[in-house]
CSV table of C-alpha atoms in Angstrom, one decimal:
chain,number,residue,atom,x,y,z
A,1,MET,CA,102.8,101.3,105.0
A,2,THR,CA,103.6,102.2,101.5
A,3,THR,CA,101.2,103.4,98.8
A,4,ASP,CA,101.1,99.8,97.3
A,5,GLY,CA,99.9,98.4,100.6
A,6,THR,CA,103.1,96.8,101.8
A,7,ALA,CA,103.4,96.5,105.6
A,8,LEU,CA,105.2,99.2,107.4
A,9,PRO,CA,108.9,98.4,107.8
A,10,GLY,CA,109.6,96.6,111.1
A,11,THR,CA,105.9,95.6,111.5
A,12,VAL,CA,105.6,92.7,113.9
A,13,ILE,CA,102.7,90.3,113.2
A,14,PRO,CA,100.8,89.8,116.5
A,15,GLY,CA,98.4,87.2,117.8
A,16,ARG,CA,97.7,83.8,116.4
A,17,ALA,CA,99.0,84.9,112.9
A,18,GLY,CA,102.4,85.6,114.4
A,19,GLU,CA,102.4,82.3,116.2
A,20,LEU,CA,101.7,80.5,112.9
A,21,LEU,CA,104.5,82.4,111.2
A,22,ALA,CA,106.9,81.4,114.0
A,23,GLU,CA,105.8,77.7,113.6
A,24,LEU,CA,106.5,77.8,109.9
A,25,GLY,CA,109.9,79.4,110.3
A,26,ASP,CA,111.9,79.4,107.1
A,27,ARG,CA,109.1,77.7,105.3
A,28,ALA,CA,107.0,80.9,105.3
A,29,GLU,CA,107.4,82.9,102.1
A,30,CYS,CA,106.0,86.2,103.1
A,31,CYS,CA,104.9,88.6,100.3
A,32,SER,CA,102.9,91.8,100.0
A,33,LEU,CA,99.3,91.2,98.7
A,34,TYR,CA,100.1,93.6,95.9
A,35,ASP,CA,103.4,92.2,94.6
A,36,ALA,CA,104.0,89.6,91.9
A,37,ASN,CA,103.5,86.8,94.3
A,38,GLY,CA,100.8,88.1,96.5
A,39,SER,CA,98.6,89.6,93.8
A,40,ALA,CA,97.3,86.1,92.8
A,41,ILE,CA,96.0,85.6,96.4
A,42,TYR,CA,94.4,89.1,96.5
A,43,HIS,CA,92.8,88.5,93.1
A,44,GLU,CA,91.3,85.2,94.2
A,45,LEU,CA,89.8,86.7,97.3
A,46,SER,CA,88.5,89.8,95.6
A,47,GLN,CA,86.5,87.7,93.2
A,48,GLN,CA,84.5,86.4,96.1
A,49,ASP,CA,83.9,89.8,97.6
A,50,HIS,CA,80.9,91.8,96.3
A,51,HIS,CA,80.7,94.1,99.3
A,52,GLU,CA,80.0,97.7,98.3
A,53,VAL,CA,79.9,97.0,94.5
A,54,ARG,CA,76.1,97.3,94.1
A,55,GLU,CA,76.0,100.6,96.1
A,56,LEU,CA,78.9,102.1,94.2
A,57,ILE,CA,77.4,101.1,90.8
A,58,ALA,CA,74.0,102.6,91.9
A,59,LEU,CA,75.6,106.0,92.6
A,60,VAL,CA,77.7,106.0,89.4
A,61,ARG,CA,74.5,105.5,87.4
A,62,ARG,CA,73.3,108.9,88.5
A,63,PHE,CA,76.3,110.7,86.9
A,64,PRO,CA,76.6,110.0,83.2
A,65,GLY,CA,80.1,110.2,81.7
A,66,PRO,CA,83.6,108.6,82.0
A,67,VAL,CA,84.7,107.0,85.3
A,68,LEU,CA,88.1,106.9,86.9
A,69,ASP,CA,88.7,103.8,89.0
A,70,LEU,CA,91.6,104.5,91.4
A,71,ALA,CA,93.6,101.6,92.9
A,72,ALA,CA,91.7,99.4,90.5
A,73,GLY,CA,93.6,96.2,91.4
A,74,SER,CA,92.6,93.3,89.2
A,75,GLY,CA,89.3,94.9,88.2
A,76,ARG,CA,86.9,94.1,91.0
A,77,LEU,CA,85.1,97.3,90.3
A,78,THR,CA,86.4,98.1,86.8
A,79,MET,CA,84.6,95.2,85.2
A,80,PRO,CA,81.1,96.1,86.6
A,81,LEU,CA,81.7,99.8,85.6
A,82,LEU,CA,82.5,98.7,82.1
A,83,ALA,CA,79.4,96.6,82.0
A,84,LEU,CA,77.4,99.8,82.6
A,85,GLY,CA,78.5,100.9,79.2
A,86,ARG,CA,80.9,103.6,80.6
A,87,GLU,CA,84.3,104.6,79.5
A,88,VAL,CA,86.6,103.5,82.4
A,89,SER,CA,90.2,104.4,83.1
A,90,ALA,CA,91.7,102.0,85.7
A,91,LEU,CA,94.7,103.4,87.5
A,92,GLU,CA,96.8,101.0,89.6
A,93,LEU,CA,100.3,101.2,91.0
A,94,SER,CA,101.0,97.5,91.0
A,95,ALA,CA,102.2,96.1,87.6
A,96,SER,CA,101.1,92.6,88.7
A,97,MET,CA,97.6,93.7,89.4
A,98,LEU,CA,97.4,95.5,86.0
A,99,ASP,CA,98.6,92.3,84.3
A,100,LEU,CA,95.7,90.4,86.0
A,101,LEU,CA,93.2,93.1,84.9
A,102,ARG,CA,94.6,93.0,81.3
A,103,GLU,CA,94.2,89.2,81.2
A,104,ARG,CA,90.6,89.6,82.3
A,105,LEU,CA,90.0,92.2,79.6
A,106,ASP,CA,91.6,90.0,77.0
A,107,GLU,CA,88.8,87.5,77.6
A,108,ALA,CA,86.0,90.1,77.7
A,109,PRO,CA,83.8,91.2,74.8
A,110,THR,CA,85.5,93.7,72.4
A,111,ALA,CA,83.1,96.5,73.4
A,112,LEU,CA,84.3,96.4,77.0
A,113,ARG,CA,88.0,96.4,76.0
A,114,GLU,CA,87.5,99.3,73.7
A,115,ARG,CA,86.0,101.4,76.5
A,116,SER,CA,88.8,100.6,79.0
A,117,THR,CA,92.1,102.4,79.5
A,118,LEU,CA,94.7,101.0,81.9
A,119,VAL,CA,97.1,103.3,83.6
A,120,ARG,CA,100.0,102.4,85.8
A,121,GLY,CA,100.2,105.2,88.3
A,122,ASP,CA,100.1,106.4,91.9
A,123,MET,CA,96.7,107.5,93.2
A,124,SER,CA,98.4,110.1,95.4
A,125,ASP,CA,99.9,111.9,92.4
A,126,PHE,CA,98.6,111.5,88.9
A,127,THR,CA,98.0,113.6,85.8
A,128,LEU,CA,95.6,112.4,83.1
A,129,ASP,CA,94.4,114.3,80.1
A,130,GLN,CA,90.7,113.9,80.9
A,131,LYS,CA,88.0,115.0,83.3
A,132,PHE,CA,85.6,112.4,84.9
A,133,ALA,CA,82.0,112.3,85.9
A,134,CYS,CA,82.9,110.0,88.8
A,135,VAL,CA,86.2,109.2,90.5
A,136,VAL,CA,85.9,106.0,92.5
A,137,LEU,CA,88.2,104.7,95.3
A,138,ALA,CA,86.7,101.5,96.6
A,139,THR,CA,87.8,98.7,99.0
A,140,THR,CA,88.8,101.3,101.7
A,141,SER,CA,92.0,101.8,99.6
A,142,VAL,CA,92.3,105.4,100.9
A,143,SER,CA,93.7,103.6,104.0
A,144,LEU,CA,96.8,102.7,102.1
A,145,LEU,CA,97.9,106.3,102.1
A,146,ASP,CA,99.5,108.3,104.8
A,147,GLU,CA,98.4,111.9,105.5
A,148,ALA,CA,100.7,113.4,102.9
A,149,GLY,CA,99.6,110.8,100.4
A,150,ARG,CA,95.9,111.6,101.1
A,151,LYS,CA,96.5,115.3,100.5
A,152,GLY,CA,98.0,114.4,97.1
A,153,LEU,CA,95.1,112.2,96.3
A,154,TYR,CA,92.6,114.9,97.1
A,155,ALA,CA,94.4,117.4,94.9
A,156,SER,CA,94.7,115.0,92.0
A,157,VAL,CA,91.0,114.0,92.2
A,158,ARG,CA,89.9,117.7,92.3
A,159,ALA,CA,92.0,118.4,89.2
A,160,HIS,CA,90.3,115.5,87.3
A,161,LEU,CA,86.7,115.8,88.5
A,162,ALA,CA,84.2,117.2,85.9
A,163,PRO,CA,81.8,120.0,87.0
A,164,GLY,CA,79.0,118.5,89.0
A,165,GLY,CA,80.9,115.2,89.2
A,166,ARG,CA,81.3,113.0,92.3
A,167,PHE,CA,84.2,111.5,94.2
A,168,LEU,CA,83.1,108.2,95.7
A,169,LEU,CA,85.2,106.5,98.4
A,170,THR,CA,84.8,104.0,101.1
A,171,THR,CA,86.3,103.6,104.5
A,172,VAL,CA,85.9,101.4,107.6
A,173,ASP,CA,85.4,102.1,111.3
A,174,LEU,CA,86.3,99.2,113.7
A,175,ASP,CA,84.2,98.3,116.7
A,176,THR,CA,86.5,98.7,119.8
A,177,SER,CA,84.3,96.3,121.8
A,178,GLN,CA,85.4,93.3,119.7
A,179,GLU,CA,88.4,91.1,120.3
A,180,ALA,CA,91.7,92.4,119.0
A,181,GLU,CA,92.2,89.5,116.5
A,182,ALA,CA,89.6,88.1,114.1
A,183,GLU,CA,89.9,85.1,111.9
A,184,LEU,CA,87.9,84.5,108.7
A,185,VAL,CA,88.0,81.4,106.4
A,186,PHE,CA,87.5,81.9,102.6
A,187,SER,CA,86.8,79.4,99.9
A,188,THR,CA,87.4,80.6,96.4
A,189,ALA,CA,86.1,79.7,93.0
A,190,ALA,CA,89.5,78.4,92.1
A,191,GLY,CA,89.0,75.7,94.7
A,192,ASN,CA,91.5,77.1,97.3
A,193,GLU,CA,90.8,77.8,101.0
A,194,TYR,CA,92.5,80.6,103.0
A,195,ARG,CA,92.6,81.7,106.6
A,196,MET,CA,92.7,85.4,107.1
A,197,PHE,CA,93.8,87.0,110.4
A,198,GLU,CA,93.1,90.7,111.1
A,199,TYR,CA,94.6,92.3,114.2
A,200,TRP,CA,93.8,95.7,115.6
A,201,GLU,CA,93.7,97.3,119.1
A,202,GLN,CA,92.4,100.7,119.9
A,203,GLY,CA,95.1,103.3,119.5
A,204,MET,CA,97.0,101.3,116.7
A,205,GLU,CA,97.5,103.3,113.5
A,206,ALA,CA,96.8,100.3,111.3
A,207,ARG,CA,95.3,96.8,111.3
A,208,THR,CA,97.5,94.0,110.1
A,209,VAL,CA,96.1,91.4,107.7
A,210,THR,CA,97.8,88.0,107.3
A,211,ILE,CA,96.5,85.4,104.9
A,212,PHE,CA,97.6,81.7,105.0
A,213,PRO,CA,96.5,78.8,102.9
A,214,ALA,CA,94.1,76.7,105.1
A,215,ARG,CA,96.1,73.6,104.3
A,216,TYR,CA,99.7,73.1,103.4
A,217,GLY,CA,102.2,70.3,103.1
A,218,ALA,CA,105.9,70.0,103.9
A,219,GLY,CA,107.2,72.6,101.4
A,220,PRO,CA,107.3,76.4,101.3
A,221,VAL,CA,104.1,78.2,102.4
A,222,ARG,CA,103.2,81.5,100.7
A,223,VAL,CA,101.8,84.0,103.2
A,224,GLY,CA,100.2,87.3,102.2
A,225,LEU,CA,100.7,90.4,104.3
A,226,THR,CA,99.5,93.9,104.4
A,227,SER,CA,98.8,96.8,106.8
A,228,ILE,CA,95.7,98.9,106.5
A,229,ARG,CA,95.3,102.2,108.3
A,230,VAL,CA,92.1,102.8,110.3
A,231,LEU,CA,90.5,106.1,109.0
A,232,PRO,CA,87.1,106.9,110.6
A,233,ALA,CA,84.6,108.6,108.2
A,234,ASP,CA,84.6,111.8,110.4
A,235,ARG,CA,88.4,112.2,109.9
A,236,LEU,CA,88.2,111.8,106.2
A,237,GLU,CA,85.3,114.3,106.0
A,238,ALA,CA,87.4,116.8,107.8
A,239,GLU,CA,90.4,116.2,105.5
A,240,LEU,CA,88.2,116.5,102.4
A,241,SER,CA,86.7,119.8,103.7
A,242,THR,CA,90.1,121.4,104.0
A,243,SER,CA,91.0,120.1,100.5
A,244,GLY,CA,88.1,121.8,98.7
A,245,PHE,CA,85.4,119.2,98.9
A,246,ARG,CA,82.1,118.7,100.5
A,247,VAL,CA,80.5,115.4,101.6
A,248,THR,CA,77.0,115.4,100.2
A,249,ALA,CA,76.0,112.1,101.7
A,250,ARG,CA,77.2,109.2,103.8
A,251,HIS,CA,75.9,105.8,102.8
A,252,ALA,CA,76.1,103.0,105.4
A,253,LEU,CA,77.2,99.8,103.7
A,254,PRO,CA,76.2,96.3,104.7
A,255,SER,CA,78.2,95.0,107.6
A,256,VAL,CA,80.9,92.4,107.0
A,257,GLY,CA,80.9,90.8,110.4
A,258,ALA,CA,80.4,92.5,113.8
A,259,ARG,CA,83.9,94.1,113.7
A,260,HIS,CA,83.6,96.3,110.6
A,261,HIS,CA,81.3,99.3,109.9
A,262,SER,CA,81.8,100.5,106.3
A,263,THR,CA,80.8,103.9,105.0
A,264,LEU,CA,80.6,105.1,101.4
A,265,LEU,CA,81.2,108.9,101.2
A,266,GLU,CA,79.7,110.8,98.3
A,267,VAL,CA,81.8,113.9,97.7
A,268,GLU,CA,81.6,117.0,95.4
A,269,ALA,CA,84.2,119.7,94.8
A,270,THR,CA,83.3,123.1,96.3
A,271,ALA,CA,83.5,126.3,94.3
């Protein structure tokens, strides 16, 4: 898995999703959910997903000052943060995602645009000329990084966190008692419907996510793919501790189905 969420080279798509891909054959146009083709799918789905946003915003309210939104995507969290009246820097590796966020800001009130700064950059290694009251990494995006990438992330965050500030990040534990494959159907505000397949067995490094349109005709079919590492909260807390941080609180987030158990970590730098 790369830092932009592309599936690991050689990744085999298992389960029903793999069967559907085989049935489509050459008609399947597979793309990363973060590239120029897949980002539109990701954006549509993210607009339907308000999971963790309220909890993150409530924590950010407690720490006045500028906010750094890492792996900002198309602005799922950036826009609510701007609505708080904060200065927000949105850092994102995918140019396609930044273009989508820029389009949203172009349609937003002038006051929001003036408080926003868009940065194309890698969350595992960035240098900005500013300190932040809060650094936020939502949507379990820490799972896109390997161990070396996470060490780089922690070092970069520590260098940019203002005294007394907080690093807020989310992660997901998966219930091993559930079936290996889960399917969810999403309808979006754009009027499209998608089938999302997630596959993970205990012992696997990452879960694979495959998204198909719910209905398709005889032509090409665009299929979104990504791999997402499984990083239990205990593992992240241990890594953060060795990187000069202390977890001050764990906040259990509302469940999204029986399979996922999401946790929001509230973290401060140690002396």
